[in-house]
mmCIF file of C-alpha atoms in Angstrom:
data_model
loop_
_atom_site.group_PDB
_atom_site.id
_atom_site.type_symbol
_atom_site.label_atom_id
_atom_site.label_comp_id
_atom_site.label_asym_id
_atom_site.label_seq_id
_atom_site.Cartn_x
_atom_site.Cartn_y
_atom_site.Cartn_z
ATOM 1 C CA UNK A 757 7.089 62.675 -4.226
ATOM 2 C CA UNK A 758 8.916 66.116 -7.065
ATOM 3 C CA UNK A 759 8.059 63.326 -9.934
ATOM 4 C CA UNK A 760 4.719 63.492 -8.462
ATOM 5 C CA UNK A 761 3.660 67.004 -8.597
ATOM 6 C CA UNK A 762 5.413 67.443 -11.894
ATOM 7 C CA UNK A 763 2.983 65.967 -13.703
ATOM 8 C CA UNK A 764 -0.316 66.883 -11.504
ATOM 9 C CA UNK A 765 0.456 70.340 -12.315
ATOM 10 C CA UNK A 766 0.529 69.662 -15.686
ATOM 11 C CA UNK A 767 -2.474 68.331 -15.915
ATOM 12 C CA UNK A 768 -4.140 71.051 -13.736
ATOM 13 C CA UNK A 769 -2.671 73.560 -16.574
ATOM 14 C CA UNK A 770 -3.980 71.694 -19.421
ATOM 15 C CA UNK A 771 -6.983 71.322 -17.871
ATOM 16 C CA UNK A 772 -7.944 74.773 -16.761
ATOM 17 C CA UNK A 773 -7.205 75.619 -20.182
ATOM 18 C CA UNK A 774 -9.685 72.944 -21.922
ATOM 19 C CA UNK A 775 -11.991 73.974 -19.857
ATOM 20 C CA UNK A 776 -12.351 78.169 -21.048
ATOM 21 C CA UNK A 777 -11.767 77.051 -24.310
ATOM 22 C CA UNK A 778 -13.832 74.026 -24.588
ATOM 23 C CA UNK A 779 -17.720 75.857 -22.806
ATOM 24 C CA UNK A 780 -16.735 78.559 -24.819
ATOM 25 C CA UNK A 781 -17.127 75.828 -28.073
ATOM 26 C CA UNK A 782 -20.503 75.023 -25.975
ATOM 27 C CA UNK A 783 -22.199 78.720 -25.226
ATOM 28 C CA UNK A 784 -21.222 79.325 -29.525
ATOM 29 C CA UNK A 785 -22.330 75.603 -30.845
ATOM 30 C CA UNK A 786 -24.803 74.860 -28.033
ATOM 31 C CA UNK A 787 -23.281 70.699 -28.935
ATOM 32 C CA UNK A 788 -24.164 68.284 -26.562
ATOM 33 C CA UNK A 789 -20.767 67.155 -26.767
ATOM 34 C CA UNK A 790 -19.177 70.268 -25.736
ATOM 35 C CA UNK A 791 -21.153 70.577 -23.170
ATOM 36 C CA UNK A 792 -19.751 67.124 -21.757
ATOM 37 C CA UNK A 793 -16.033 68.548 -22.310
ATOM 38 C CA UNK A 794 -16.928 70.925 -20.676
ATOM 39 C CA UNK A 795 -17.963 69.465 -17.809
ATOM 40 C CA UNK A 796 -14.744 66.838 -18.103
ATOM 41 C CA UNK A 797 -12.944 69.677 -18.252
ATOM 42 C CA UNK A 798 -13.982 71.114 -14.994
ATOM 43 C CA UNK A 799 -14.059 67.643 -13.223
ATOM 44 C CA UNK A 800 -10.158 67.463 -14.129
ATOM 45 C CA UNK A 801 -9.427 71.184 -13.149
ATOM 46 C CA UNK A 802 -11.051 70.580 -9.670
ATOM 47 C CA UNK A 803 -9.359 66.997 -9.106
ATOM 48 C CA UNK A 804 -5.952 68.367 -9.794
ATOM 49 C CA UNK A 805 -6.569 70.526 -7.136
ATOM 50 C CA UNK A 806 -7.641 67.601 -4.558
ATOM 51 C CA UNK A 807 -4.371 65.796 -5.628
ATOM 52 C CA UNK A 808 -1.979 68.473 -5.059
ATOM 53 C CA UNK A 809 -3.260 69.734 -1.360
ATOM 54 C CA UNK A 810 -3.165 65.560 -0.783
ATOM 55 C CA UNK A 811 0.997 65.184 -1.994
ATOM 56 C CA UNK A 812 0.823 67.970 0.105
ATOM 57 C CA UNK A 813 -0.589 67.015 3.078
ATOM 58 C CA UNK A 814 0.668 63.822 2.731
ATOM 59 C CA UNK A 815 4.641 65.328 3.547
ATOM 60 C CA UNK A 816 3.135 66.154 7.175
ATOM 61 C CA UNK A 817 6.361 64.524 9.497
ATOM 62 C CA UNK A 818 4.363 62.225 11.900
ATOM 63 C CA UNK A 819 3.373 63.383 14.521
ATOM 64 C CA UNK A 820 2.186 61.760 17.986
ATOM 65 C CA UNK A 821 -1.526 61.300 16.662
ATOM 66 C CA UNK A 822 -0.191 60.134 13.358
ATOM 67 C CA UNK A 823 2.636 57.957 14.363
ATOM 68 C CA UNK A 824 3.385 56.759 10.680
ATOM 69 C CA UNK A 825 3.229 60.166 8.901
ATOM 70 C CA UNK A 826 0.034 60.816 7.175
ATOM 71 C CA UNK A 827 1.340 59.080 3.727
ATOM 72 C CA UNK A 828 -3.352 57.793 3.894
ATOM 73 C CA UNK A 829 -3.855 61.049 3.080
ATOM 74 C CA UNK A 830 -3.020 60.873 -1.034
ATOM 75 C CA UNK A 831 -5.145 57.602 -1.075
ATOM 76 C CA UNK A 832 -8.469 59.423 0.607
ATOM 77 C CA UNK A 833 -8.138 62.984 -2.065
ATOM 78 C CA UNK A 834 -7.843 60.392 -4.633
ATOM 79 C CA UNK A 835 -10.777 58.352 -3.757
ATOM 80 C CA UNK A 836 -12.456 61.392 -4.142
ATOM 81 C CA UNK A 837 -10.582 62.373 -6.776
ATOM 82 C CA UNK A 838 -12.647 58.633 -8.306
ATOM 83 C CA UNK A 839 -16.321 60.966 -6.791
ATOM 84 C CA UNK A 840 -15.751 63.516 -8.754
ATOM 85 C CA UNK A 841 -15.022 61.956 -11.827
ATOM 86 C CA UNK A 842 -18.201 59.496 -11.645
ATOM 87 C CA UNK A 843 -20.243 61.933 -10.133
ATOM 88 C CA UNK A 844 -19.734 65.361 -11.983
ATOM 89 C CA UNK A 845 -18.291 64.562 -15.299
ATOM 90 C CA UNK A 846 -19.813 61.451 -15.579
ATOM 91 C CA UNK A 847 -23.006 61.540 -14.866
ATOM 92 C CA UNK A 848 -23.869 64.807 -15.620
ATOM 93 C CA UNK A 849 -22.178 64.378 -19.354
ATOM 94 C CA UNK A 850 -24.509 61.156 -19.231
ATOM 95 C CA UNK A 851 -28.110 62.806 -18.221
ATOM 96 C CA UNK A 852 -27.039 65.552 -21.365
ATOM 97 C CA UNK A 853 -25.877 63.332 -24.051
ATOM 98 C CA UNK A 854 -29.657 61.424 -23.606
ATOM 99 C CA UNK A 855 -31.558 64.319 -22.544
ATOM 100 C CA UNK A 856 -30.630 65.424 -25.683
ATOM 101 C CA UNK A 857 -31.120 61.540 -27.762
ATOM 102 C CA UNK A 858 -34.904 61.845 -26.584
ATOM 103 C CA UNK A 859 -35.257 65.351 -27.769
ATOM 104 C CA UNK A 860 -34.073 64.113 -31.113
ATOM 105 C CA UNK A 861 -30.601 65.099 -30.741
ATOM 106 C CA UNK A 862 -31.513 68.765 -31.326
ATOM 107 C CA UNK A 863 -29.532 72.423 -31.104
ATOM 108 C CA UNK A 864 -29.379 75.696 -31.164
ATOM 109 C CA UNK A 865 -28.138 77.472 -34.368
ATOM 110 C CA UNK A 866 -25.984 79.667 -33.557
ATOM 111 C CA UNK A 867 -24.672 82.089 -36.686
ATOM 112 C CA UNK A 868 -21.233 82.393 -37.828
ATOM 113 C CA UNK A 869 -18.598 84.234 -35.427
ATOM 114 C CA UNK A 870 -16.173 86.893 -35.946
ATOM 115 C CA UNK A 871 -12.561 86.346 -35.176
ATOM 116 C CA UNK A 872 -10.363 88.517 -35.592
ATOM 117 C CA UNK A 873 -12.440 90.662 -37.685
ATOM 118 C CA UNK A 874 -12.971 87.655 -39.889
ATOM 119 C CA UNK A 875 -16.660 85.314 -40.917
ATOM 120 C CA UNK A 876 -16.212 82.001 -38.778
ATOM 121 C CA UNK A 877 -18.778 79.135 -39.088
ATOM 122 C CA UNK A 878 -19.117 77.727 -34.888
ATOM 123 C CA UNK A 879 -18.567 74.358 -35.225
ATOM 124 C CA UNK A 880 -14.564 74.955 -36.945
ATOM 125 C CA UNK A 881 -14.734 76.546 -33.135
ATOM 126 C CA UNK A 882 -15.114 73.475 -32.122
ATOM 127 C CA UNK A 883 -13.737 71.245 -34.469
ATOM 128 C CA UNK A 884 -10.204 74.107 -33.111
ATOM 129 C CA UNK A 885 -10.847 73.769 -29.287
ATOM 130 C CA UNK A 886 -11.918 69.973 -29.217
ATOM 131 C CA UNK A 887 -7.792 70.058 -32.015
ATOM 132 C CA UNK A 888 -6.682 72.265 -28.495
ATOM 133 C CA UNK A 889 -7.344 69.301 -25.717
ATOM 134 C CA UNK A 890 -6.160 66.543 -27.253
ATOM 135 C CA UNK A 891 -2.471 68.420 -28.229
ATOM 136 C CA UNK A 892 -2.705 69.403 -24.158
ATOM 137 C CA UNK A 893 -3.831 65.932 -22.908
ATOM 138 C CA UNK A 894 -1.165 64.684 -24.866
ATOM 139 C CA UNK A 895 1.157 66.137 -23.702
ATOM 140 C CA UNK A 896 0.141 65.993 -20.111
ATOM 141 C CA UNK A 897 -0.645 61.834 -20.873
ATOM 142 C CA UNK A 898 2.582 62.606 -21.710
ATOM 143 C CA UNK A 899 3.869 63.111 -17.779
ATOM 144 C CA UNK A 900 1.873 60.758 -16.150
ATOM 145 C CA UNK A 901 3.288 58.009 -18.207
ATOM 146 C CA UNK A 902 7.053 59.114 -17.600
ATOM 147 C CA UNK A 903 5.746 58.764 -13.937
ATOM 148 C CA UNK A 904 4.733 55.555 -14.469
ATOM 149 C CA UNK A 905 7.055 53.488 -16.851
ATOM 150 C CA UNK A 906 9.925 55.098 -13.565
ATOM 151 C CA UNK A 907 8.091 53.192 -11.579
ATOM 152 C CA UNK A 908 7.788 50.010 -13.932
ATOM 153 C CA UNK A 909 11.683 50.393 -14.782
ATOM 154 C CA UNK A 910 12.245 50.351 -10.866
ATOM 155 C CA UNK A 911 10.063 47.128 -9.698
ATOM 156 C CA UNK A 912 10.201 45.796 -12.714
ATOM 157 C CA UNK A 913 6.440 45.522 -14.112
ATOM 158 C CA UNK A 914 5.844 43.969 -17.388
ATOM 159 C CA UNK A 915 2.678 45.787 -17.911
ATOM 160 C CA UNK A 916 0.339 48.975 -17.444
ATOM 161 C CA UNK A 917 -1.789 46.077 -16.302
ATOM 162 C CA UNK A 918 0.285 44.975 -13.584
ATOM 163 C CA UNK A 919 1.774 48.165 -12.731
ATOM 164 C CA UNK A 920 -2.666 49.600 -12.270
ATOM 165 C CA UNK A 921 -2.254 46.379 -9.712
ATOM 166 C CA UNK A 922 0.475 47.615 -7.677
ATOM 167 C CA UNK A 923 1.499 50.816 -7.823
ATOM 168 C CA UNK A 924 0.991 52.542 -4.550
ATOM 169 C CA UNK A 925 1.673 55.983 -5.967
ATOM 170 C CA UNK A 926 -2.213 56.892 -6.621
ATOM 171 C CA UNK A 927 -1.501 60.330 -7.118
ATOM 172 C CA UNK A 928 0.444 59.900 -10.735
ATOM 173 C CA UNK A 929 -1.861 56.605 -11.167
ATOM 174 C CA UNK A 930 -5.051 59.093 -10.674
ATOM 175 C CA UNK A 931 -3.138 61.752 -13.267
ATOM 176 C CA UNK A 932 -2.008 58.612 -15.924
ATOM 177 C CA UNK A 933 -6.083 57.664 -16.382
ATOM 178 C CA UNK A 934 -7.677 61.354 -16.140
ATOM 179 C CA UNK A 935 -5.086 62.383 -19.251
ATOM 180 C CA UNK A 936 -6.027 59.321 -20.719
ATOM 181 C CA UNK A 937 -10.166 58.781 -20.759
ATOM 182 C CA UNK A 938 -9.404 63.098 -21.224
ATOM 183 C CA UNK A 939 -7.417 62.563 -24.559
ATOM 184 C CA UNK A 940 -10.415 59.706 -25.387
ATOM 185 C CA UNK A 941 -13.182 61.516 -25.026
ATOM 186 C CA UNK A 942 -12.252 64.640 -26.566
ATOM 187 C CA UNK A 943 -11.338 61.664 -29.605
ATOM 188 C CA UNK A 944 -14.779 60.604 -28.978
ATOM 189 C CA UNK A 945 -16.291 64.242 -29.132
ATOM 190 C CA UNK A 946 -14.858 64.923 -32.133
ATOM 191 C CA UNK A 947 -15.350 62.606 -34.082
ATOM 192 C CA UNK A 948 -19.208 63.341 -32.788
ATOM 193 C CA UNK A 949 -19.562 66.709 -33.497
ATOM 194 C CA UNK A 950 -18.496 66.061 -37.466
ATOM 195 C CA UNK A 951 -20.324 63.665 -38.135
ATOM 196 C CA UNK A 952 -23.199 65.387 -37.476
ATOM 197 C CA UNK A 953 -22.200 68.550 -39.040
ATOM 198 C CA UNK A 954 -20.657 65.574 -41.880
ATOM 199 C CA UNK A 955 -24.871 64.156 -42.137
ATOM 200 C CA UNK A 956 -26.458 66.622 -41.058
ATOM 201 C CA UNK A 957 -28.089 64.862 -38.390
ATOM 202 C CA UNK A 958 -27.102 65.500 -34.618
ATOM 203 C CA UNK A 959 -27.748 62.833 -32.727
ATOM 204 C CA UNK A 960 -24.600 61.704 -33.479
ATOM 205 C CA UNK A 961 -23.653 64.565 -31.790
ATOM 206 C CA UNK A 962 -26.035 63.407 -28.966
ATOM 207 C CA UNK A 963 -24.218 60.146 -28.570
ATOM 208 C CA UNK A 964 -21.297 60.971 -28.564
ATOM 209 C CA UNK A 965 -21.946 62.935 -24.919
ATOM 210 C CA UNK A 966 -23.681 59.803 -23.537
ATOM 211 C CA UNK A 967 -20.953 57.802 -25.277
ATOM 212 C CA UNK A 968 -18.256 60.164 -23.243
ATOM 213 C CA UNK A 969 -20.665 60.110 -19.784
ATOM 214 C CA UNK A 970 -20.351 56.371 -19.737
ATOM 215 C CA UNK A 971 -16.731 55.613 -19.969
ATOM 216 C CA UNK A 972 -16.130 58.434 -17.514
ATOM 217 C CA UNK A 973 -18.146 56.472 -14.768
ATOM 218 C CA UNK A 974 -16.532 53.420 -15.886
ATOM 219 C CA UNK A 975 -12.553 54.700 -15.354
ATOM 220 C CA UNK A 976 -14.672 56.241 -11.879
ATOM 221 C CA UNK A 977 -15.065 53.039 -10.966
ATOM 222 C CA UNK A 978 -12.799 51.052 -11.646
ATOM 223 C CA UNK A 979 -10.134 53.736 -10.407
ATOM 224 C CA UNK A 980 -11.280 53.670 -7.498
ATOM 225 C CA UNK A 981 -11.667 50.437 -6.433
ATOM 226 C CA UNK A 982 -7.851 50.663 -6.968
ATOM 227 C CA UNK A 983 -8.086 53.644 -3.867
ATOM 228 C CA UNK A 984 -10.065 51.506 -2.186
ATOM 229 C CA UNK A 985 -7.362 48.889 -1.531
ATOM 230 C CA UNK A 986 -4.283 50.835 -0.989
ATOM 231 C CA UNK A 987 -7.036 52.163 2.535
ATOM 232 C CA UNK A 988 -7.597 49.801 3.737
ATOM 233 C CA UNK A 989 -3.995 48.509 4.138
ATOM 234 C CA UNK A 990 -2.617 46.450 1.483
ATOM 235 C CA UNK A 991 -0.167 44.825 1.573
ATOM 236 C CA UNK A 992 2.825 44.229 -0.866
ATOM 237 C CA UNK A 993 2.538 41.799 -3.865
ATOM 238 C CA UNK A 994 3.462 38.617 -3.117
ATOM 239 C CA UNK A 995 5.999 37.490 -5.070
ATOM 240 C CA UNK A 996 7.972 40.907 -4.117
ATOM 241 C CA UNK A 997 7.306 40.129 -0.532
ATOM 242 C CA UNK A 998 8.601 36.416 -1.636
ATOM 243 C CA UNK A 999 12.351 38.183 -1.652
ATOM 244 C CA UNK A 1000 11.799 40.187 0.975
ATOM 245 C CA UNK A 1001 11.118 36.809 3.194
ATOM 246 C CA UNK A 1002 13.878 35.081 0.989
ATOM 247 C CA UNK A 1003 16.759 38.357 3.231
ATOM 248 C CA UNK A 1004 15.408 37.591 6.059
ATOM 249 C CA UNK A 1005 15.000 33.525 6.419
ATOM 250 C CA UNK A 1006 18.951 33.291 4.751
ATOM 251 C CA UNK A 1007 20.339 35.309 7.637
ATOM 252 C CA UNK A 1008 23.010 34.544 9.356
ATOM 253 C CA UNK A 1009 21.873 33.581 12.442
ATOM 254 C CA UNK A 1010 18.166 33.172 10.953
ATOM 255 C CA UNK A 1011 16.436 29.915 11.914
ATOM 256 C CA UNK A 1012 13.411 30.288 11.192
ATOM 257 C CA UNK A 1013 11.342 32.568 9.639
ATOM 258 C CA UNK A 1014 8.723 33.010 11.974
ATOM 259 C CA UNK A 1015 5.673 35.463 10.391
ATOM 260 C CA UNK A 1016 6.039 38.591 7.549
ATOM 261 C CA UNK A 1017 3.994 41.725 7.125
ATOM 262 C CA UNK A 1018 3.472 43.840 4.978
ATOM 263 C CA UNK A 1019 1.234 47.376 4.594
ATOM 264 C CA UNK A 1020 1.743 50.593 1.983
ATOM 265 C CA UNK A 1021 0.842 53.722 4.387
ATOM 266 C CA UNK A 1022 1.568 55.859 1.892
ATOM 267 C CA UNK A 1023 3.152 56.512 -2.091
ATOM 268 C CA UNK A 1024 5.368 53.884 -2.120
ATOM 269 C CA UNK A 1025 5.573 53.612 1.930
ATOM 270 C CA UNK A 1026 6.147 50.373 3.130
ATOM 271 C CA UNK A 1027 5.892 49.309 6.882
ATOM 272 C CA UNK A 1028 7.677 45.934 7.722
ATOM 273 C CA UNK A 1029 7.102 43.668 11.154
ATOM 274 C CA UNK A 1030 8.241 40.486 11.532
ATOM 275 C CA UNK A 1031 8.686 37.629 13.937
ATOM 276 C CA UNK A 1032 12.787 35.913 13.922
ATOM 277 C CA UNK A 1033 14.010 32.950 15.087
ATOM 278 C CA UNK A 1034 17.485 33.192 15.944
ATOM 279 C CA UNK A 1035 20.209 30.576 16.968
ATOM 280 C CA UNK A 1036 19.621 30.039 20.767
ATOM 281 C CA UNK A 1037 23.512 30.124 21.256
ATOM 282 C CA UNK A 1038 23.413 34.110 20.256
ATOM 283 C CA UNK A 1039 23.577 35.996 23.102
ATOM 284 C CA UNK A 1040 21.295 40.160 23.074
ATOM 285 C CA UNK A 1041 23.836 42.334 21.909
ATOM 286 C CA UNK A 1042 24.363 39.730 17.820
ATOM 287 C CA UNK A 1043 20.921 39.055 17.623
ATOM 288 C CA UNK A 1044 20.364 42.801 17.921
ATOM 289 C CA UNK A 1045 23.188 43.273 15.300
ATOM 290 C CA UNK A 1046 21.508 41.630 13.295
ATOM 291 C CA UNK A 1047 18.514 42.295 13.457
ATOM 292 C CA UNK A 1048 19.718 46.056 12.251
ATOM 293 C CA UNK A 1049 21.510 44.372 9.518
ATOM 294 C CA UNK A 1050 18.133 42.567 9.004
ATOM 295 C CA UNK A 1051 16.704 46.623 8.268
ATOM 296 C CA UNK A 1052 19.017 47.994 6.465
ATOM 297 C CA UNK A 1053 19.305 45.219 4.171
ATOM 298 C CA UNK A 1054 15.328 45.440 3.203
ATOM 299 C CA UNK A 1055 15.506 48.750 3.314
ATOM 300 C CA UNK A 1056 18.292 48.407 0.080
ATOM 301 C CA UNK A 1057 16.397 45.626 -1.993
ATOM 302 C CA UNK A 1058 13.106 47.898 -1.541
ATOM 303 C CA UNK A 1059 13.451 52.096 -1.747
ATOM 304 C CA UNK A 1060 9.813 51.538 -0.400
ATOM 305 C CA UNK A 1061 10.697 50.007 2.809
ATOM 306 C CA UNK A 1062 10.288 52.970 4.932
ATOM 307 C CA UNK A 1063 9.356 50.988 8.187
ATOM 308 C CA UNK A 1064 11.149 48.060 9.364
ATOM 309 C CA UNK A 1065 10.658 45.771 12.734
ATOM 310 C CA UNK A 1066 11.473 43.741 13.298
ATOM 311 C CA UNK A 1067 10.686 40.785 17.678
ATOM 312 C CA UNK A 1068 13.172 37.959 17.288
ATOM 313 C CA UNK A 1069 11.097 34.979 19.076
ATOM 314 C CA UNK A 1070 12.989 32.406 21.345
#
């Protein structure tokens, strides 16, 4: 949890500073790509706040009305993030870029600005802001990458694609996704603005804004899909679940594993239930001891297992 919080705080710091700088660049140049990137960074800053709320709320202790805790709050707030990413950053960026293209990509000209007593072409302000954004986002992406790499090492996932489909730590997943597309968006904006200046054709700038918006909407849909699987109650992956089955089936005194079910009730918090048949000559006290041993073995095997309920079958 501490790792996820540090990832989100790093992204919050980066996106808040970048949003201010990008908006300043837009005011100076009227660049459609810079406005798209401003929408993007404002959305990302709000998203980090949502994620922090999810972490805080999800850490509350279990009570009568929420006997398994509030862990799923992180899934809910991460879903809100994907909606914001699509609706605010993606849609508004794409709409603004498309409108600029219809108008020939034209944006207002601006005279040189004076900074520290020096006359500077506003285009260089955009370059500096976007290069700074790339530096900030690279740092935030590195923090998110470290968080996801830790999970890959811990659970033996071989690729980021596998991690994306299996992780329950939606906070780190969301931060990694956001930072990746933020870095790509800044790069696209920088390239579009450069081409517009180099060729004298502002359509490149407007086109960059449209591409950024479409990219954001695409990633938002993918992120929403990943949160959906956890909100509605996803089980552990089949291969990982098979490991738990083998532990139970091979335990001393067990004759049959009748049924096993797993479900995530929070980020890296797994509930396991099992119907287990024991040898008929075992007394109740021995069966209880075996059940306790199995529960501890399952928790020791996978740190995500937080709750285990085993029902002995006759």
